[in-house]
Coordinates of C-alpha atoms in Angstrom, one line a residue:
Chain A
X1 CA 43.8 -30.1 29.9
X2 CA 47.0 -30.0 29.7
X3 CA 48.6 -31.3 32.7
X4 CA 47.8 -34.8 32.0
X5 CA 48.9 -37.7 30.2
X6 CA 46.2 -40.0 28.3
X7 CA 46.7 -43.2 30.2
X8 CA 43.7 -44.8 27.8
X9 CA 44.1 -47.6 26.8
X10 CA 41.8 -47.2 24.1
X11 CA 43.1 -44.2 22.7
X12 CA 46.4 -46.3 21.6
X13 CA 44.5 -49.3 19.9
X14 CA 42.7 -46.7 17.7
X15 CA 46.2 -44.7 16.8
X16 CA 46.8 -45.6 13.4
X17 CA 49.6 -47.4 12.3
X18 CA 52.5 -45.5 12.0
X19 CA 54.5 -44.7 8.7
X20 CA 57.2 -42.6 9.9
X21 CA 60.0 -42.0 7.6
X22 CA 64.0 -41.5 8.1
X23 CA 64.9 -38.2 7.9
X24 CA 65.5 -36.1 4.7
X25 CA 67.2 -33.6 4.9
X26 CA 65.3 -30.8 5.0
X27 CA 63.8 -32.2 8.1
X28 CA 67.2 -33.2 9.2
X29 CA 68.2 -29.6 9.3
X30 CA 65.1 -28.9 11.4
X31 CA 66.2 -31.4 13.8
X32 CA 68.8 -30.0 14.2
X33 CA 67.6 -26.3 14.9
X34 CA 65.0 -27.4 17.3
X35 CA 67.1 -29.4 19.3
X36 CA 70.1 -26.7 19.6
X37 CA 67.3 -24.8 21.0
X38 CA 66.0 -27.1 23.2
X39 CA 69.4 -27.2 24.5
X40 CA 70.6 -23.7 24.7
X41 CA 67.0 -23.5 26.7
X42 CA 66.2 -26.2 28.8
X43 CA 69.4 -29.1 28.2
X44 CA 72.3 -27.0 29.2
X45 CA 71.3 -23.9 32.0
X46 CA 69.5 -27.6 33.3
X47 CA 71.9 -29.5 33.6
X48 CA 74.5 -26.7 34.5
X49 CA 72.5 -26.6 37.8
X50 CA 73.5 -30.3 38.1
X51 CA 77.6 -29.1 37.2
X52 CA 77.1 -26.3 40.1
X53 CA 75.8 -28.8 42.3
X54 CA 78.9 -31.0 42.1
X55 CA 81.0 -28.4 42.1
X56 CA 81.6 -27.8 45.9
X57 CA 81.7 -31.3 46.1
X58 CA 80.0 -33.7 48.1
X59 CA 80.6 -31.5 51.5
X60 CA 78.9 -28.9 50.1
X61 CA 76.3 -29.6 48.8
X62 CA 75.9 -32.4 52.1
X63 CA 76.3 -28.8 54.1
X64 CA 73.2 -27.4 52.3
X65 CA 70.9 -29.8 52.7
X66 CA 71.5 -30.9 56.4
X67 CA 71.7 -27.0 57.7
X68 CA 68.6 -26.8 59.8
X69 CA 67.0 -23.9 58.5
X70 CA 67.1 -25.9 55.1
X71 CA 66.4 -28.9 56.4
X72 CA 63.2 -27.8 57.8
X73 CA 62.4 -26.5 54.3
X74 CA 62.6 -29.3 52.7
X75 CA 60.7 -31.4 55.5
X76 CA 58.2 -29.4 55.5
X77 CA 57.9 -29.0 51.7
X78 CA 57.7 -32.9 51.2
X79 CA 55.6 -33.7 54.5
X80 CA 52.9 -31.6 52.7
X81 CA 53.4 -31.8 49.5
X82 CA 52.7 -36.1 50.6
X83 CA 49.6 -34.4 52.3
X84 CA 48.3 -32.8 49.9
X85 CA 48.8 -35.3 47.4
X86 CA 47.0 -38.3 49.0
X87 CA 43.7 -35.8 49.2
X88 CA 44.2 -35.2 45.8
X89 CA 43.4 -38.9 45.3
X90 CA 40.9 -39.0 47.2
X91 CA 39.2 -35.9 46.2
X92 CA 40.2 -35.9 42.4
X93 CA 39.2 -39.4 41.8
X94 CA 35.9 -38.2 43.6
X95 CA 35.6 -35.1 41.0
X96 CA 37.0 -37.5 37.7
X97 CA 33.7 -39.9 38.8
X98 CA 31.8 -36.8 39.2
X99 CA 32.6 -35.3 35.8
X100 CA 31.8 -39.0 34.0
X101 CA 29.7 -40.9 35.4
X102 CA 26.7 -38.0 36.8
X103 CA 24.6 -35.6 34.3
X104 CA 23.6 -32.4 36.7
X105 CA 23.2 -29.0 34.9
X106 CA 25.8 -27.1 34.8
X107 CA 28.7 -29.9 34.2
X108 CA 30.6 -28.1 31.6
X109 CA 30.9 -25.2 34.2
X110 CA 32.7 -27.5 36.2
X111 CA 35.2 -28.7 33.3
X112 CA 36.1 -24.4 33.2
X113 CA 36.3 -24.4 37.3
X114 CA 38.5 -28.1 37.6
X115 CA 41.2 -25.4 34.7
X116 CA 41.1 -22.4 36.9
X117 CA 44.4 -23.9 39.1
X118 CA 46.6 -24.2 36.4
X119 CA 45.5 -21.3 34.6
X120 CA 45.1 -18.9 37.0
X121 CA 49.2 -17.3 38.5
X122 CA 50.0 -18.3 41.1
X123 CA 50.6 -14.8 42.6
X124 CA 47.0 -14.4 41.7
X125 CA 46.3 -17.6 42.8
X126 CA 47.8 -17.0 46.6
X127 CA 46.2 -13.5 46.8
X128 CA 42.7 -15.5 46.4
X129 CA 43.2 -18.0 48.9
X130 CA 43.9 -15.2 51.7
X131 CA 41.6 -13.2 50.7
X132 CA 39.1 -15.9 52.0
X133 CA 41.8 -18.0 54.3
X134 CA 44.1 -14.6 55.3
X135 CA 43.6 -11.9 58.3
X136 CA 40.2 -10.3 56.8
X137 CA 38.6 -14.1 55.8
X138 CA 34.6 -13.3 55.7
X139 CA 35.0 -16.9 57.5
X140 CA 37.4 -16.4 60.2
X141 CA 39.5 -18.6 59.1
X142 CA 43.4 -17.5 58.9
X143 CA 45.4 -19.9 58.1
X144 CA 48.4 -17.4 57.2
X145 CA 51.5 -18.0 57.9
X146 CA 51.1 -21.2 59.1
X147 CA 51.5 -24.8 58.0
X148 CA 48.4 -25.0 56.8
X149 CA 48.8 -22.2 54.2
X150 CA 51.3 -24.4 53.0
X151 CA 48.7 -27.0 52.2
X152 CA 46.3 -25.1 51.2
X153 CA 48.2 -23.1 48.2
X154 CA 48.9 -26.9 47.2
X155 CA 45.7 -28.6 47.4
X156 CA 44.8 -25.2 44.5
X157 CA 47.4 -24.9 42.3
X158 CA 47.3 -29.3 42.3
X159 CA 43.9 -29.7 41.6
X160 CA 43.3 -30.2 38.0
X161 CA 45.9 -33.1 38.3
X162 CA 44.6 -36.3 38.9
X163 CA 41.3 -35.5 38.1
X164 CA 42.6 -34.5 34.8
X165 CA 44.5 -38.1 34.4
X166 CA 41.5 -40.0 35.4
X167 CA 39.2 -38.5 33.7
X168 CA 39.9 -40.2 30.2
X169 CA 40.2 -43.2 31.5
X170 CA 37.1 -43.2 33.2
X171 CA 35.2 -42.4 30.1
X172 CA 36.2 -45.4 28.3
X173 CA 36.1 -48.0 31.6
X174 CA 32.6 -49.3 30.5
X175 CA 29.7 -49.3 32.7
X176 CA 28.3 -52.3 32.0
X177 CA 30.8 -54.7 33.5
X178 CA 30.2 -53.7 37.0
X179 CA 26.3 -53.8 36.3
X180 CA 26.9 -57.7 34.9
X181 CA 29.2 -58.0 38.7
X182 CA 26.6 -56.5 40.2
X183 CA 24.2 -59.1 38.4
X184 CA 26.6 -61.5 39.9
X185 CA 26.3 -60.8 42.8
X186 CA 29.5 -58.6 43.5
X187 CA 29.1 -56.8 46.8
X188 CA 29.3 -52.7 45.5
X189 CA 33.1 -53.0 48.0
X190 CA 34.1 -55.7 45.7
X191 CA 33.0 -54.1 42.4
X192 CA 35.4 -51.2 43.3
X193 CA 38.3 -53.7 44.6
X194 CA 38.2 -55.7 41.3
X195 CA 37.2 -53.8 39.3
X196 CA 37.1 -49.8 39.5
X197 CA 40.8 -49.5 41.3
X198 CA 42.7 -52.1 39.1
X199 CA 41.9 -49.8 36.4
X200 CA 42.2 -46.5 37.7
X201 CA 45.4 -47.2 39.3
X202 CA 47.9 -46.2 36.9
X203 CA 46.0 -42.7 36.5
X204 CA 45.3 -42.4 40.4
X205 CA 49.3 -43.2 40.4
X206 CA 50.4 -40.7 37.0
X207 CA 48.1 -37.9 39.1
X208 CA 49.6 -38.5 42.3
X209 CA 53.1 -37.9 40.5
X210 CA 52.0 -35.2 38.4
X211 CA 50.5 -33.8 41.1
X212 CA 53.4 -34.4 44.2
X213 CA 56.3 -33.2 41.6
X214 CA 54.3 -30.0 41.4
X215 CA 53.9 -29.7 44.8
X216 CA 57.2 -29.4 46.3
X217 CA 58.4 -27.0 43.3
X218 CA 55.3 -24.8 44.2
X219 CA 56.4 -20.8 44.7
X220 CA 54.1 -18.3 43.6
X221 CA 51.5 -18.6 45.7
X222 CA 53.4 -19.4 48.9
X223 CA 54.9 -16.0 48.9
X224 CA 51.6 -14.0 50.1
X225 CA 50.1 -16.1 51.8
X226 CA 52.8 -18.4 54.0
X227 CA 55.0 -15.9 55.4
X228 CA 57.4 -17.8 54.7
X229 CA 58.9 -18.0 57.9
X230 CA 62.6 -19.9 58.6
X231 CA 61.9 -22.7 60.1
X232 CA 58.3 -22.5 60.3
X233 CA 56.2 -21.9 56.5
X234 CA 59.5 -21.7 54.6
X235 CA 59.9 -24.3 51.1
X236 CA 62.1 -25.6 49.6
X237 CA 61.9 -23.0 46.9
X238 CA 61.9 -20.3 49.1
X239 CA 66.1 -21.0 49.9
X240 CA 66.8 -21.6 46.9
X241 CA 66.0 -18.0 46.2
X242 CA 67.8 -16.9 49.8
X243 CA 70.5 -18.9 48.8
X244 CA 70.6 -16.4 44.9
X245 CA 69.9 -13.8 47.1
X246 CA 72.8 -14.6 49.1
X247 CA 74.8 -15.0 45.7
X248 CA 75.4 -18.9 47.0
X249 CA 74.9 -20.7 43.5
X250 CA 76.6 -24.1 44.2
X251 CA 74.0 -23.7 47.6
X252 CA 71.2 -23.1 45.6
X253 CA 71.6 -25.1 42.9
X254 CA 72.2 -28.0 45.8
X255 CA 68.4 -27.8 46.7
X256 CA 67.4 -27.1 42.9
X257 CA 69.2 -30.5 42.3
X258 CA 66.5 -32.5 44.4
X259 CA 63.6 -30.5 42.8
X260 CA 64.9 -31.8 39.7
X261 CA 65.4 -35.0 40.2
X262 CA 61.1 -35.7 41.9
X263 CA 60.8 -33.7 38.8
X264 CA 62.6 -36.3 36.3
X265 CA 61.2 -39.1 38.5
X266 CA 57.7 -37.6 38.1
X267 CA 57.6 -37.7 34.2
X268 CA 59.8 -41.9 34.3
X269 CA 57.0 -43.0 36.1
X270 CA 54.6 -40.9 34.0
X271 CA 56.4 -42.9 30.7
X272 CA 56.1 -45.9 31.9
X273 CA 52.5 -45.9 33.6
X274 CA 51.6 -45.1 29.9
X275 CA 54.0 -46.8 28.0
X276 CA 52.5 -50.5 30.4
X277 CA 48.5 -49.5 30.0
X278 CA 49.3 -49.5 26.5
X279 CA 51.0 -52.5 26.4
X280 CA 47.9 -53.8 28.5
X281 CA 45.3 -52.3 26.1
Chain B
X1 CA 33.1 -45.1 24.7
X2 CA 31.8 -45.7 26.9
X3 CA 27.9 -45.5 26.5
X4 CA 26.2 -43.0 28.5
X5 CA 22.2 -43.8 28.3
X6 CA 21.1 -42.3 31.7
X7 CA 21.8 -44.6 35.0
X8 CA 19.3 -44.3 37.8
X9 CA 20.7 -42.1 40.7
X10 CA 20.6 -43.4 44.1
X11 CA 21.7 -41.5 47.3
X12 CA 25.1 -42.1 47.0
X13 CA 24.8 -39.7 43.3
X14 CA 24.1 -37.0 45.5
X15 CA 26.5 -37.1 47.9
X16 CA 29.2 -37.4 46.2
X17 CA 27.7 -34.2 43.9
X18 CA 27.4 -32.5 46.5
X19 CA 30.7 -33.6 48.4
X20 CA 32.4 -32.4 44.9
X21 CA 30.2 -29.1 45.0
X22 CA 30.8 -27.9 48.5
X23 CA 34.7 -29.0 48.3
X24 CA 35.2 -27.1 44.4
X25 CA 32.9 -24.3 46.0
X26 CA 35.2 -23.7 48.9
X27 CA 38.5 -24.8 47.5
X28 CA 38.0 -22.5 43.9
X29 CA 35.1 -20.5 43.5
X30 CA 34.4 -18.6 46.6
X31 CA 37.7 -17.7 47.0
X32 CA 37.7 -16.3 43.1
X33 CA 35.1 -14.6 43.0
X34 CA 36.6 -12.9 46.4
X35 CA 39.0 -11.4 44.0
X36 CA 35.8 -9.6 42.0
X37 CA 34.7 -8.2 44.9
X38 CA 37.5 -6.5 46.1
X39 CA 38.4 -5.1 42.9
X40 CA 34.8 -3.5 42.5
X41 CA 33.8 -2.7 45.6
X42 CA 33.9 0.6 45.8
X43 CA 33.0 1.2 41.3
X44 CA 35.9 0.9 39.0
X45 CA 38.4 3.4 41.3
X46 CA 40.6 0.7 42.0
X47 CA 40.6 -0.5 38.6
X48 CA 41.0 3.2 37.7
X49 CA 43.8 3.6 40.6
X50 CA 45.2 0.6 38.8
X51 CA 45.4 1.2 35.4
X52 CA 47.1 5.3 36.0
X53 CA 49.7 3.3 38.0
X54 CA 52.7 4.1 36.1
X55 CA 55.0 0.9 37.5
X56 CA 51.6 -1.1 37.2
X57 CA 50.7 0.1 33.1
X58 CA 55.0 -0.9 32.5
X59 CA 54.5 -3.9 33.7
X60 CA 51.2 -4.2 32.2
X61 CA 53.0 -3.6 28.7
X62 CA 55.9 -5.9 29.4
X63 CA 53.8 -8.8 30.2
X64 CA 51.8 -8.2 27.0
X65 CA 55.4 -8.1 24.8
X66 CA 57.0 -11.3 27.1
X67 CA 54.2 -13.4 26.1
X68 CA 53.8 -12.4 22.6
X69 CA 57.3 -13.1 22.0
X70 CA 57.4 -16.1 24.4
X71 CA 54.1 -17.7 22.4
X72 CA 54.7 -16.9 18.8
X73 CA 58.9 -19.1 19.8
X74 CA 56.8 -21.7 21.0
X75 CA 54.0 -21.8 18.2
X76 CA 57.0 -22.3 15.8
X77 CA 59.1 -24.6 17.7
X78 CA 56.0 -27.0 18.9
X79 CA 55.2 -27.2 15.5
X80 CA 58.4 -28.4 14.1
X81 CA 58.5 -30.5 17.2
X82 CA 56.0 -32.1 17.0
X83 CA 55.9 -33.0 13.2
X84 CA 59.2 -34.4 14.1
X85 CA 58.0 -36.8 16.4
X86 CA 55.1 -38.1 14.6
X87 CA 56.1 -38.6 11.1
X88 CA 60.2 -38.8 10.7
X89 CA 62.0 -41.2 13.1
X90 CA 65.6 -40.8 14.6
X91 CA 67.4 -41.8 17.2
X92 CA 67.0 -40.9 20.6
X93 CA 63.0 -39.8 20.2
X94 CA 61.8 -40.8 22.4
X95 CA 64.2 -39.3 24.4
X96 CA 63.0 -35.8 23.3
X97 CA 59.0 -37.2 23.7
X98 CA 59.7 -37.5 27.3
X99 CA 62.2 -34.8 28.0
X100 CA 59.7 -32.3 26.1
X101 CA 57.4 -32.5 29.4
X102 CA 60.3 -32.0 31.4
X103 CA 59.3 -27.5 32.2
X104 CA 56.3 -28.7 33.3
X105 CA 57.3 -29.9 36.4
X106 CA 60.4 -28.4 37.3
X107 CA 60.0 -25.5 40.1
X108 CA 59.7 -22.1 38.6
X109 CA 62.7 -20.6 40.6
X110 CA 64.6 -23.8 39.1
X111 CA 64.2 -22.8 36.3
X112 CA 65.4 -19.4 36.9
X113 CA 68.7 -20.3 38.6
X114 CA 69.3 -22.3 35.1
X115 CA 68.7 -19.8 33.2
X116 CA 71.4 -17.5 35.8
X117 CA 73.8 -19.9 35.7
X118 CA 73.7 -19.9 31.7
X119 CA 73.1 -16.5 30.8
X120 CA 74.1 -14.6 34.1
X121 CA 75.8 -11.4 32.9
X122 CA 78.9 -12.2 34.8
X123 CA 79.6 -15.5 35.5
X124 CA 77.0 -17.5 33.3
X125 CA 77.9 -20.0 30.7
X126 CA 77.3 -18.5 27.7
X127 CA 75.7 -14.8 29.8
X128 CA 79.5 -12.6 29.8
X129 CA 80.1 -13.3 25.7
X130 CA 76.5 -12.5 25.1
X131 CA 77.3 -9.0 27.2
X132 CA 80.3 -8.5 25.1
X133 CA 79.1 -8.7 21.8
X134 CA 76.2 -6.3 23.3
X135 CA 72.9 -8.0 24.2
X136 CA 72.0 -8.3 27.9
X137 CA 69.9 -11.7 28.6
X138 CA 69.7 -11.9 32.2
X139 CA 67.9 -8.6 34.3
X140 CA 67.2 -7.4 31.2
X141 CA 63.6 -8.3 28.6
X142 CA 65.1 -10.9 27.0
X143 CA 65.7 -12.8 29.9
X144 CA 62.1 -12.6 30.4
X145 CA 61.3 -13.9 27.4
X146 CA 64.0 -16.5 28.0
X147 CA 62.5 -17.8 31.2
X148 CA 58.4 -17.6 29.6
X149 CA 59.5 -20.0 26.7
X150 CA 60.9 -22.5 29.0
X151 CA 57.5 -22.7 31.3
X152 CA 55.3 -23.1 28.5
X153 CA 56.9 -25.1 26.1
X154 CA 55.5 -27.6 25.9
X155 CA 52.4 -26.7 26.1
X156 CA 51.8 -26.4 22.3
X157 CA 53.8 -29.8 21.5
X158 CA 51.4 -31.5 23.7
X159 CA 48.0 -30.5 22.1
X160 CA 49.3 -30.6 18.7
X161 CA 51.6 -33.9 19.3
X162 CA 47.6 -36.7 19.8
X163 CA 45.9 -34.8 17.2
X164 CA 49.0 -35.0 14.9
X165 CA 48.8 -39.0 15.4
X166 CA 45.5 -39.7 14.8
X167 CA 45.0 -38.1 11.6
X168 CA 47.5 -40.1 10.6
X169 CA 49.6 -39.8 7.0
X170 CA 47.3 -41.0 4.4
X171 CA 46.4 -37.7 3.3
X172 CA 49.8 -36.0 3.6
X173 CA 51.3 -38.7 1.5
X174 CA 48.1 -38.4 -0.9
X175 CA 49.3 -35.0 -1.9
X176 CA 53.2 -35.6 -1.9
X177 CA 52.6 -38.8 -4.4
X178 CA 50.0 -35.8 -6.2
X179 CA 53.0 -33.6 -6.7
X180 CA 52.2 -31.0 -3.6
X181 CA 55.8 -29.3 -2.1
X182 CA 56.7 -30.3 1.4
X183 CA 55.6 -26.4 2.5
X184 CA 51.5 -26.9 0.4
X185 CA 51.1 -30.3 2.1
X186 CA 52.0 -28.9 5.9
X187 CA 49.6 -25.4 4.2
X188 CA 46.4 -27.6 2.2
X189 CA 46.4 -30.6 4.2
X190 CA 48.5 -30.8 8.2
X191 CA 47.2 -27.2 9.4
X192 CA 43.5 -27.8 8.4
X193 CA 43.4 -31.0 10.5
X194 CA 45.5 -29.6 13.6
X195 CA 43.8 -26.1 13.4
X196 CA 41.9 -26.1 16.3
X197 CA 44.5 -28.6 18.4
X198 CA 46.2 -25.1 17.3
X199 CA 44.4 -21.8 18.5
X200 CA 44.0 -24.4 22.1
X201 CA 47.8 -24.6 22.3
X202 CA 48.6 -20.9 22.1
X203 CA 45.5 -20.1 24.0
X204 CA 47.3 -22.7 26.8
X205 CA 50.6 -20.7 26.2
X206 CA 49.2 -17.1 26.4
X207 CA 47.0 -17.8 29.6
X208 CA 50.1 -19.2 31.5
X209 CA 52.6 -16.7 30.1
X210 CA 51.3 -14.5 31.3
X211 CA 51.1 -15.9 34.5
X212 CA 54.8 -16.8 35.3
X213 CA 56.1 -15.3 38.2
X214 CA 58.9 -17.2 40.1
X215 CA 61.3 -17.7 36.8
X216 CA 61.1 -14.3 35.4
X217 CA 61.8 -12.9 39.0
X218 CA 64.9 -14.4 39.6
X219 CA 66.4 -13.9 35.8
X220 CA 64.8 -11.0 35.6
X221 CA 65.4 -9.4 38.6
X222 CA 62.4 -7.3 39.9
X223 CA 63.8 -3.5 38.4
X224 CA 60.2 -1.7 38.5
X225 CA 59.6 -0.3 35.6
X226 CA 62.2 -2.2 34.0
X227 CA 61.8 -6.2 34.6
X228 CA 59.0 -5.5 36.6
X229 CA 55.8 -8.1 34.7
X230 CA 52.4 -8.1 36.2
X231 CA 52.3 -10.8 38.4
X232 CA 55.6 -9.0 39.7
X233 CA 53.9 -5.9 40.6
X234 CA 51.1 -8.0 42.2
X235 CA 53.4 -9.0 44.9
X236 CA 55.3 -5.5 45.5
X237 CA 51.5 -4.0 45.7
X238 CA 50.5 -6.5 48.0
X239 CA 53.3 -5.6 49.5
X240 CA 53.5 -2.2 49.9
X241 CA 50.0 -1.5 50.8
X242 CA 48.2 -0.5 48.2
X243 CA 46.2 -3.7 47.7
X244 CA 43.7 -2.4 46.1
X245 CA 45.7 -1.8 43.3
X246 CA 47.0 -5.2 43.6
X247 CA 43.8 -6.8 43.5
X248 CA 42.7 -5.0 40.3
X249 CA 45.6 -6.4 38.7
X250 CA 44.9 -9.8 40.1
X251 CA 41.9 -9.1 38.9
X252 CA 42.6 -8.6 34.7
X253 CA 45.2 -11.4 35.2
X254 CA 42.7 -13.6 36.6
X255 CA 40.0 -12.5 33.5
X256 CA 42.1 -13.1 31.2
X257 CA 42.5 -17.1 32.7
X258 CA 39.3 -17.9 32.6
X259 CA 38.7 -16.2 29.6
X260 CA 41.1 -18.4 28.2
X261 CA 39.7 -21.1 29.8
X262 CA 36.1 -20.5 28.8
X263 CA 37.4 -20.4 24.7
X264 CA 39.4 -23.5 25.5
X265 CA 36.3 -25.1 26.9
X266 CA 34.2 -24.0 23.9
X267 CA 36.5 -25.2 21.3
X268 CA 37.6 -28.5 22.4
X269 CA 35.8 -31.3 20.9
X270 CA 33.1 -32.7 23.5
X271 CA 34.8 -36.0 24.7
X272 CA 31.3 -36.8 25.9
X273 CA 28.0 -35.0 23.8
X274 CA 25.3 -35.0 25.8
X275 CA 22.2 -37.2 24.0
X276 CA 24.4 -39.4 22.0

């Protein structure tokens, strides 16, 4: 749903010629107001994080992120976000495939289910997972307070990203190309490798970038589920919170700036891929 | 659009369908349904306990108040920024367009920290000045509104920009050449064509606003019955071993989220209508 950037070349092709005008006086005023608001709300506060993290100098930054507890939190966060991204690439693509190419009663319901992790408050997501995979699990599977709980929570909250970026591309993709390849003797593996994967790769990458960015920044769903055990299940955002509570804003900003850089990198990658696809289409 | 004629179903079709349904059942459907089970395990008792708990009711009131403000602000700015991005050229437009998405990727904890650095009462950048003007932002309702507005900022814009690009400017230009003013053109021509996208964006913003947790916790300070929102009360009740209340409150929040999704799915134009 909203978390997706449409990577379809078709959407770009259908676009009518843009007849944008340069700014008039009233629209210029509107832009001024909008930019001021956006700066006050988003740009200046985020900029202050960068300034704050640089404030203590390189040593503060270095000492913070190499302190054993923080380094362990960063390692756990990045590693679990990476695993979750890999699972999402496989299952997200598969889910998108089933949603587009398969027909069965209740498919519309599936569309709603995919978006639930996005719309559900994160603290509720944690509670929800805890009731099936926690100490009172009806299936006897208790992952609470282990590294697996981090994996599970991230898997839940990142579910929609790859599905929603791959789905529109798959809708645009004409199955006749695959049928033609098959009639010319291509094996199913060849079709997958030569036709499907090249077409879907930008969308999968974009979805994976979004999922990874979301994964490393997750907080709410982990609060109840992971137990926040230092050196064990504590993630980067929980570390930031601890620094804030201890009044160490420079320390908090040092970790925050890393998360911020990954978020920016994900958006940059997304923009580049969207542009590349638009050009090719 | 690809043709959607019926393709022969192979064994692979059913295997894929089975894997996907099992995965989604274990990851989403079963856990989410347990919330309802925990809430209504002994009838409406849990819901009643929750709704008569002053901590919960004041938190729900605060959440609704904050969400309405956040959605209103984001709707006004969302429409404005979308129109600027699609109807005008100005230097830095593509950078602005990319930066608009930033709030969706930033960790809620980072959002909270950023707002604290800017609006913190004692050593924030703007906080002390605002404080001496009698306007407390951090650890008060305005801070929570700011945090909620921040995290749901791109949602309206992301819905509107593709639609505005798609409909083009022909009709608007025609209206203008026939003597309509900018406001009349917007109200009579543009607004009707972006109506559903706007509703869609508003519903999503509302769902996102009701559910914000991390950013609100940091900038609001999580003070019971003052700056504690509904999501924060869920955490506290769970940790205070009042789990039935936590489940009941979660159920209410989940209900709103799912209702929002259903509304959106019904409203959204079908991308692949069946039997075309």
